[in-house]
PDB file of C-alpha atoms in Angstrom:
ATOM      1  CA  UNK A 728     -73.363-212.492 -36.165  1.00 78.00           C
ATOM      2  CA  UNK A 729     -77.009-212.161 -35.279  1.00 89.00           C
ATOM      3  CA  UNK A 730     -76.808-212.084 -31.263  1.00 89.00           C
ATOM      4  CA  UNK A 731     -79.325-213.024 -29.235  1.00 91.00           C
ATOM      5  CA  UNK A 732     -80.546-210.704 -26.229  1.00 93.00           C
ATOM      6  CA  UNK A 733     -78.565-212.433 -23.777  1.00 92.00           C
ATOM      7  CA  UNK A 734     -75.558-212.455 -25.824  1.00 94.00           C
ATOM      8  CA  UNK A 735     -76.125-208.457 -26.614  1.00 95.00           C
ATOM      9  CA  UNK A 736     -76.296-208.388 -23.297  1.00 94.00           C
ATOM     10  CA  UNK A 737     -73.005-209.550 -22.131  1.00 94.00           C
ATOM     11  CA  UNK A 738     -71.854-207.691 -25.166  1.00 95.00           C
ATOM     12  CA  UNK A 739     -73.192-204.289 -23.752  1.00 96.00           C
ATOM     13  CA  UNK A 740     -71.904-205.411 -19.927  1.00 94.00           C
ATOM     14  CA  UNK A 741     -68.557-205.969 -21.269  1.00 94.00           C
ATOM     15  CA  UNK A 742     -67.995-201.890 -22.410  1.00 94.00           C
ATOM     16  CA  UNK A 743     -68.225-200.804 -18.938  1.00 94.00           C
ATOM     17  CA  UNK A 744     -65.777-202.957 -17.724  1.00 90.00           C
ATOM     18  CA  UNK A 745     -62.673-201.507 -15.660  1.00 87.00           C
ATOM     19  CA  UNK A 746     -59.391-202.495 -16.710  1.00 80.00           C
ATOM     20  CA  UNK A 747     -58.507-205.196 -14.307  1.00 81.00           C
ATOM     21  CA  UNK A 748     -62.041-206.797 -14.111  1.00 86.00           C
ATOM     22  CA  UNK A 749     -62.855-210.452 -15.146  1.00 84.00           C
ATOM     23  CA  UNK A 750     -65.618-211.357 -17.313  1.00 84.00           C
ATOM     24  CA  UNK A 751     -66.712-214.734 -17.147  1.00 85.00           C
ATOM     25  CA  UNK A 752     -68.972-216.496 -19.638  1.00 83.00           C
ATOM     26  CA  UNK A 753     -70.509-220.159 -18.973  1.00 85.00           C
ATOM     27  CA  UNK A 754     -72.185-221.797 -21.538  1.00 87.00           C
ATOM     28  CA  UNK A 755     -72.847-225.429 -23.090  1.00 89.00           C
ATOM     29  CA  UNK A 756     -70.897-226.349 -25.984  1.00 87.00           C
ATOM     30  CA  UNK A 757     -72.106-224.995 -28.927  1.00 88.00           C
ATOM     31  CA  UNK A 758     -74.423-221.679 -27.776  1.00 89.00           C
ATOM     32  CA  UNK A 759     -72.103-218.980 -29.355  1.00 90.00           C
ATOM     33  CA  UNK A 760     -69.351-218.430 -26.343  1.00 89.00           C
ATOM     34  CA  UNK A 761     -66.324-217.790 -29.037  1.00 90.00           C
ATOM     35  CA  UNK A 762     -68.132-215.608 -31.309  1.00 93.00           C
ATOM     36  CA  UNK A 763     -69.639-213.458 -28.366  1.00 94.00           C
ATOM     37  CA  UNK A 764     -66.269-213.363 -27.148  1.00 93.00           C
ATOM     38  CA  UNK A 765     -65.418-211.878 -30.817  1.00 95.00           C
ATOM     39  CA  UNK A 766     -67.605-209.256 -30.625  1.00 95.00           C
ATOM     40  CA  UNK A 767     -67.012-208.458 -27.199  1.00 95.00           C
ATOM     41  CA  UNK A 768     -63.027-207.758 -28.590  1.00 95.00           C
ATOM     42  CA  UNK A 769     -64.746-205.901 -31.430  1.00 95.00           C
ATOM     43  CA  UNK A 770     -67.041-203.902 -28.854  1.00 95.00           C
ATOM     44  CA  UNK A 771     -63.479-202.755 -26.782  1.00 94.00           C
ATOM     45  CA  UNK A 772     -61.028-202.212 -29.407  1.00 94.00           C
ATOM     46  CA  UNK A 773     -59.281-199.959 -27.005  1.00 92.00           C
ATOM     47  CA  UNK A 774     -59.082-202.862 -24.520  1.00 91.00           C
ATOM     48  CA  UNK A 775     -56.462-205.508 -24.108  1.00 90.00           C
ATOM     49  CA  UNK A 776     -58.402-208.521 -23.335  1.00 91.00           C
ATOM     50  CA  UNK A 777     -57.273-212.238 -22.233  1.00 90.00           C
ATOM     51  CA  UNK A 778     -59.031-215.189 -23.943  1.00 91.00           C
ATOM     52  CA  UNK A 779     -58.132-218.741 -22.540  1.00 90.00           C
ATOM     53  CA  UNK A 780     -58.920-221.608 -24.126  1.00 91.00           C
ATOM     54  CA  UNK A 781     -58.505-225.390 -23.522  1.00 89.00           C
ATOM     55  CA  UNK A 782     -55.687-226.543 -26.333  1.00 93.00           C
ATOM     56  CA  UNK A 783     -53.362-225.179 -28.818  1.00 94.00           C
ATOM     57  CA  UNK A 784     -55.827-226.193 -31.520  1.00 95.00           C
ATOM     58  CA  UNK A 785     -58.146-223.902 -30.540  1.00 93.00           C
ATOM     59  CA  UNK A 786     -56.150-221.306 -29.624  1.00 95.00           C
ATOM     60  CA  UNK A 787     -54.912-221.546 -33.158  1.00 95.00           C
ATOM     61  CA  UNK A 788     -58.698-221.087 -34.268  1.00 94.00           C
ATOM     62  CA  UNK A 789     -59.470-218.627 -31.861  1.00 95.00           C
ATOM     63  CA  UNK A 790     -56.067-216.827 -33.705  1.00 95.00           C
ATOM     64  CA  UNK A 791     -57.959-216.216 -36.528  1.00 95.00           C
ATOM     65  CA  UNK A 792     -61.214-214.565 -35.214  1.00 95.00           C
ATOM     66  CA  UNK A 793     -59.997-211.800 -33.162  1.00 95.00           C
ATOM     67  CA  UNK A 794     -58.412-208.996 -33.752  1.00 87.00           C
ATOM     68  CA  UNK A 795     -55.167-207.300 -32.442  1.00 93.00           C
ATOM     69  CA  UNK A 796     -56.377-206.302 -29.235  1.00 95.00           C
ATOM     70  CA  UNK A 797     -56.623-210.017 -27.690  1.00 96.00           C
ATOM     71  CA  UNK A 798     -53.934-211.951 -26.135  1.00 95.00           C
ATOM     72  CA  UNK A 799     -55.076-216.078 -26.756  1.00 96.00           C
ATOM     73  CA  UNK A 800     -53.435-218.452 -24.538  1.00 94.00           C
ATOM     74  CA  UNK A 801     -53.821-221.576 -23.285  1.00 94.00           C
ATOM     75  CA  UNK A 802     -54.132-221.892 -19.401  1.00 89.00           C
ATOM     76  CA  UNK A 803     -50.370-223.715 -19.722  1.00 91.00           C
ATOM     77  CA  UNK A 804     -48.993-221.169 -21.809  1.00 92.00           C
ATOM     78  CA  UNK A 805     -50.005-218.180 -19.007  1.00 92.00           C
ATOM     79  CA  UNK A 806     -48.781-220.121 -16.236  1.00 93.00           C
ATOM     80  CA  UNK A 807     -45.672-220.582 -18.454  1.00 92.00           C
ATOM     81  CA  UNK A 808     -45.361-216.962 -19.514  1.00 91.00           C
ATOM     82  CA  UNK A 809     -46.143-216.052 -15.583  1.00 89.00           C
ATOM     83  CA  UNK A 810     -43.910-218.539 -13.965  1.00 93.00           C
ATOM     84  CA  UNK A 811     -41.003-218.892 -16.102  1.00 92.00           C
ATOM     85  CA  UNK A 812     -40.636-215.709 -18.030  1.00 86.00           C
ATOM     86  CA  UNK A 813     -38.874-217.319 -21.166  1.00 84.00           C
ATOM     87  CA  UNK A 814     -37.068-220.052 -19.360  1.00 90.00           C
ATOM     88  CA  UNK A 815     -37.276-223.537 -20.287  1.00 92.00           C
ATOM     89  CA  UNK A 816     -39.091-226.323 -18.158  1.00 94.00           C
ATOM     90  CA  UNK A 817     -37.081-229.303 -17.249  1.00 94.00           C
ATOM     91  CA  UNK A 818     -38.659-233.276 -17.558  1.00 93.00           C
ATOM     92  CA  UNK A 819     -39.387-234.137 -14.094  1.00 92.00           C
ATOM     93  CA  UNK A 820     -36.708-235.521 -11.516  1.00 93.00           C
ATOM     94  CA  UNK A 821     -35.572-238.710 -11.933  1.00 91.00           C
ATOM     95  CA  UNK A 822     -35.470-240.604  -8.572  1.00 90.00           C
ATOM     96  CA  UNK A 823     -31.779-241.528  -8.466  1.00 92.00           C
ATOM     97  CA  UNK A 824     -30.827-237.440  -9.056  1.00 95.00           C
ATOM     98  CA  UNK A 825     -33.408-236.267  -6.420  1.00 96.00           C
ATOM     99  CA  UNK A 826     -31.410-238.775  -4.287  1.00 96.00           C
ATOM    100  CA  UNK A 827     -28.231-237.363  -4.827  1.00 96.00           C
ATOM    101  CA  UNK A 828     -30.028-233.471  -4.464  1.00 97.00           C
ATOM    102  CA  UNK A 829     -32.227-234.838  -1.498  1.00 97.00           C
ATOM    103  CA  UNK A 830     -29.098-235.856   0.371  1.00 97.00           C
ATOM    104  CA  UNK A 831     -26.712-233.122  -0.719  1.00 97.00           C
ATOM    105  CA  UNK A 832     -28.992-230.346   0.996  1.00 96.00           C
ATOM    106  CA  UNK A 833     -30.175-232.650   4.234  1.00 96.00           C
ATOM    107  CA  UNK A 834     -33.779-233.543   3.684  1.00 96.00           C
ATOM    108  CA  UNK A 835     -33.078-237.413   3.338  1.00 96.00           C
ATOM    109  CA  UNK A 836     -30.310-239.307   4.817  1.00 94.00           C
ATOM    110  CA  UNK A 837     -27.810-241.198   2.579  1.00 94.00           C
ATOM    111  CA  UNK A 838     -28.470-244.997   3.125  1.00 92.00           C
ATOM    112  CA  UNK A 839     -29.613-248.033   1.717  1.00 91.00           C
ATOM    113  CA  UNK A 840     -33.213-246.276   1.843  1.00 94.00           C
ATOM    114  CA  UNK A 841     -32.616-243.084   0.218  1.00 95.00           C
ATOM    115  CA  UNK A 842     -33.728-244.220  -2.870  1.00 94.00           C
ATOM    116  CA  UNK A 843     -37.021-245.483  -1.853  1.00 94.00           C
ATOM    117  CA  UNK A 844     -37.665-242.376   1.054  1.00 95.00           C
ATOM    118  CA  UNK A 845     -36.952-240.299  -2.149  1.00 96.00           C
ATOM    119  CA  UNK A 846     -39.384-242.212  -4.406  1.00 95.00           C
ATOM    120  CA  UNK A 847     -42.077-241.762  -1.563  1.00 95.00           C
ATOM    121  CA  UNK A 848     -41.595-237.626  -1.619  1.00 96.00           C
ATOM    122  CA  UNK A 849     -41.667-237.613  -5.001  1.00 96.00           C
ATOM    123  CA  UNK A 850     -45.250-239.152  -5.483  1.00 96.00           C
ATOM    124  CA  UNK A 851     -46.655-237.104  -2.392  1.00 97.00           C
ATOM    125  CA  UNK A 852     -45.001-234.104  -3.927  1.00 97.00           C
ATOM    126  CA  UNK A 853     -47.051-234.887  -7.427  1.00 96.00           C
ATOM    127  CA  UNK A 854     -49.846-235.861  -5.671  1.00 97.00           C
ATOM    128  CA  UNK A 855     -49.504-231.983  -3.940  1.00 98.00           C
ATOM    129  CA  UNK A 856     -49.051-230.486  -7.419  1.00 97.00           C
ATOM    130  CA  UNK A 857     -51.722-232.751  -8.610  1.00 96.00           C
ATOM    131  CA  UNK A 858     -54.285-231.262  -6.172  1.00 96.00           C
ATOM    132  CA  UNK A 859     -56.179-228.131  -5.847  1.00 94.00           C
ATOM    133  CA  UNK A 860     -55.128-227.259  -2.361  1.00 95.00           C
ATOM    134  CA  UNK A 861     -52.779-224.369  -2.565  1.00 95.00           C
ATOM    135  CA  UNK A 862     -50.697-224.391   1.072  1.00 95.00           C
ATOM    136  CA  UNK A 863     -48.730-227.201   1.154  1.00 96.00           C
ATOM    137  CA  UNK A 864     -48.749-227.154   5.411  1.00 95.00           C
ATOM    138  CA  UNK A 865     -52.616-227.642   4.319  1.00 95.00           C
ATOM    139  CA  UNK A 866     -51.961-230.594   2.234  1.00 97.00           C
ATOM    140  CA  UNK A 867     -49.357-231.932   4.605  1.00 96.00           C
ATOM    141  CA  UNK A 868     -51.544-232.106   7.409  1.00 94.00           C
ATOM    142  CA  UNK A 869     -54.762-233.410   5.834  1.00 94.00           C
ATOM    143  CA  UNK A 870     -53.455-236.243   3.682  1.00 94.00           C
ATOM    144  CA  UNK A 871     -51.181-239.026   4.843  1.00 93.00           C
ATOM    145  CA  UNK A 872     -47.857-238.008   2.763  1.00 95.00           C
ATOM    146  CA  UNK A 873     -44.474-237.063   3.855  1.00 94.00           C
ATOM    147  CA  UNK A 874     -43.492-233.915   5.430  1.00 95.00           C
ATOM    148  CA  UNK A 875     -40.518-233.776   3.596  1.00 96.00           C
ATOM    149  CA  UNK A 876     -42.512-232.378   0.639  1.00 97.00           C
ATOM    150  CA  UNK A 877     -42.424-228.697   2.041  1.00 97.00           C
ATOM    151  CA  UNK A 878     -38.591-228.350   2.231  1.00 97.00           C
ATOM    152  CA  UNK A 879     -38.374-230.240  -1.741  1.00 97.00           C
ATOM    153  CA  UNK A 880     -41.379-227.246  -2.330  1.00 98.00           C
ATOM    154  CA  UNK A 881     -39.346-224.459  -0.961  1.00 97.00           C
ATOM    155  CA  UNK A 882     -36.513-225.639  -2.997  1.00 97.00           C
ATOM    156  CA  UNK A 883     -38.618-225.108  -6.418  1.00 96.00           C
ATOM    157  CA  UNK A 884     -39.871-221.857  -4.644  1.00 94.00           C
ATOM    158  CA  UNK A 885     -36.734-220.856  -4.026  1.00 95.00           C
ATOM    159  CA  UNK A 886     -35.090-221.106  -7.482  1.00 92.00           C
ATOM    160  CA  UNK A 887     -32.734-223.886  -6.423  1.00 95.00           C
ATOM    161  CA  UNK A 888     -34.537-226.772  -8.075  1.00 96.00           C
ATOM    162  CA  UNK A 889     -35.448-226.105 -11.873  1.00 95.00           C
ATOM    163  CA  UNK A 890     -39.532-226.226 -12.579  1.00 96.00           C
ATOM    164  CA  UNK A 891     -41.137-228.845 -13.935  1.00 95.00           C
ATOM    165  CA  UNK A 892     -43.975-228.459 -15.835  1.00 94.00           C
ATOM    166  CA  UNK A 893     -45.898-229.538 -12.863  1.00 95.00           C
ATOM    167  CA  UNK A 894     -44.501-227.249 -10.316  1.00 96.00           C
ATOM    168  CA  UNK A 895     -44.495-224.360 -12.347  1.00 96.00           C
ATOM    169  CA  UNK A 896     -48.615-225.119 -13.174  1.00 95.00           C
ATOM    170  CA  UNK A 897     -48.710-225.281  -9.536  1.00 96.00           C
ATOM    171  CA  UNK A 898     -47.115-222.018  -8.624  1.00 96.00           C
ATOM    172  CA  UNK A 899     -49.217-220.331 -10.926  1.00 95.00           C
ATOM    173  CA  UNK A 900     -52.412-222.024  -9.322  1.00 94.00           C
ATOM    174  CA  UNK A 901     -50.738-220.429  -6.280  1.00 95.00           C
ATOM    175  CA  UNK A 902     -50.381-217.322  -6.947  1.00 93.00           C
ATOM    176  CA  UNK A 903     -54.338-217.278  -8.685  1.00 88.00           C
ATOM    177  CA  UNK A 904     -55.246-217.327  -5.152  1.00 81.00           C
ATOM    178  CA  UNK A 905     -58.876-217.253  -5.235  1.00 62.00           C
ATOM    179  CA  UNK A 906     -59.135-215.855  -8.506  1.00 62.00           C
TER     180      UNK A 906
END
């Protein structure tokens, strides 16, 4: 690759790095952000580095460019690795078993409007996990949705619901902070 100044640059910036640093590159489409990121890996072979891309097929690409001492995932498949450590997502809830869950543990009442109170949490909850705000008493209080989210929250929190792939994106958005 024949780099440009700017890209020897970042190159050069990258080797004095400490370990848990972040290195962010923003470019247009097209200017040369994979194969600085290639020789940045070359530049720090004694460096594990993190490379995030969009989609599996570029993370399949991106495979074959770098060299053993870069992890390629896709922002899903951290989260997952992060969040789940090996175990499986479920689909998400169906209405008539968040019902039954809903009303087992005391959130809802059992009743003739169960089923609709329960389809009601369910969008505000994916509307939550949707967002980017990160406290749910946030959420709750700035948007018009039901406060019965934060108790069906806790209960993914908690371990007592099984993660979706929604809320276990949204725990790792969490737990990003500001980062």
């Amino acid at each position: 690759m024949e780099a440009t100044q700017e890209q020897t640059d970042i190159i050069n910036a990258s080797t004095v790095l400490y370990n848990d640093d972040v290195m962010k590159i923003n470019a247009c489409a097209g200017s040369g952000k994979t194969s600085t990121c290639v020789e940045i890996a070359k530049a720090n072979r004694s460096k594990r580095i993190l490379y995030l891309v969009f989609n599996k097929s570029m993370k399949d690409e991106a495979e074959k460019r770098f060299g053993g001492n870069t992890d390629i995932k896709t922002i899903n498949g951290l989260a997952y690795k992060y969040v789940m450590a090996g175990k499986s997502p479920r689909n998400d809830y169906k209405a008539r078993e968040m019902t039954e869950i809903l009303v087992k543990k005391g959130i809802i009442q059992d009743g003739r409007s169960a089923y609709k109170d329960t389809a009601f949490i369910l969008d505000d909850l994916t509307a939550f996990m949707n967002s980017d705000v990160t406290d749910i008493d946030e959420f709750t209080k700035t948007r018009r949705v039901s406060q019965k989210i934060v108790p069906v929250w806790n209960l993914f929190l908690k371990g007592e619901l099984e993660h979706t792939h929604s809320s276990y994106l949204k725990t790792f958005q969490i737990a990003l902070g500001d980062k």
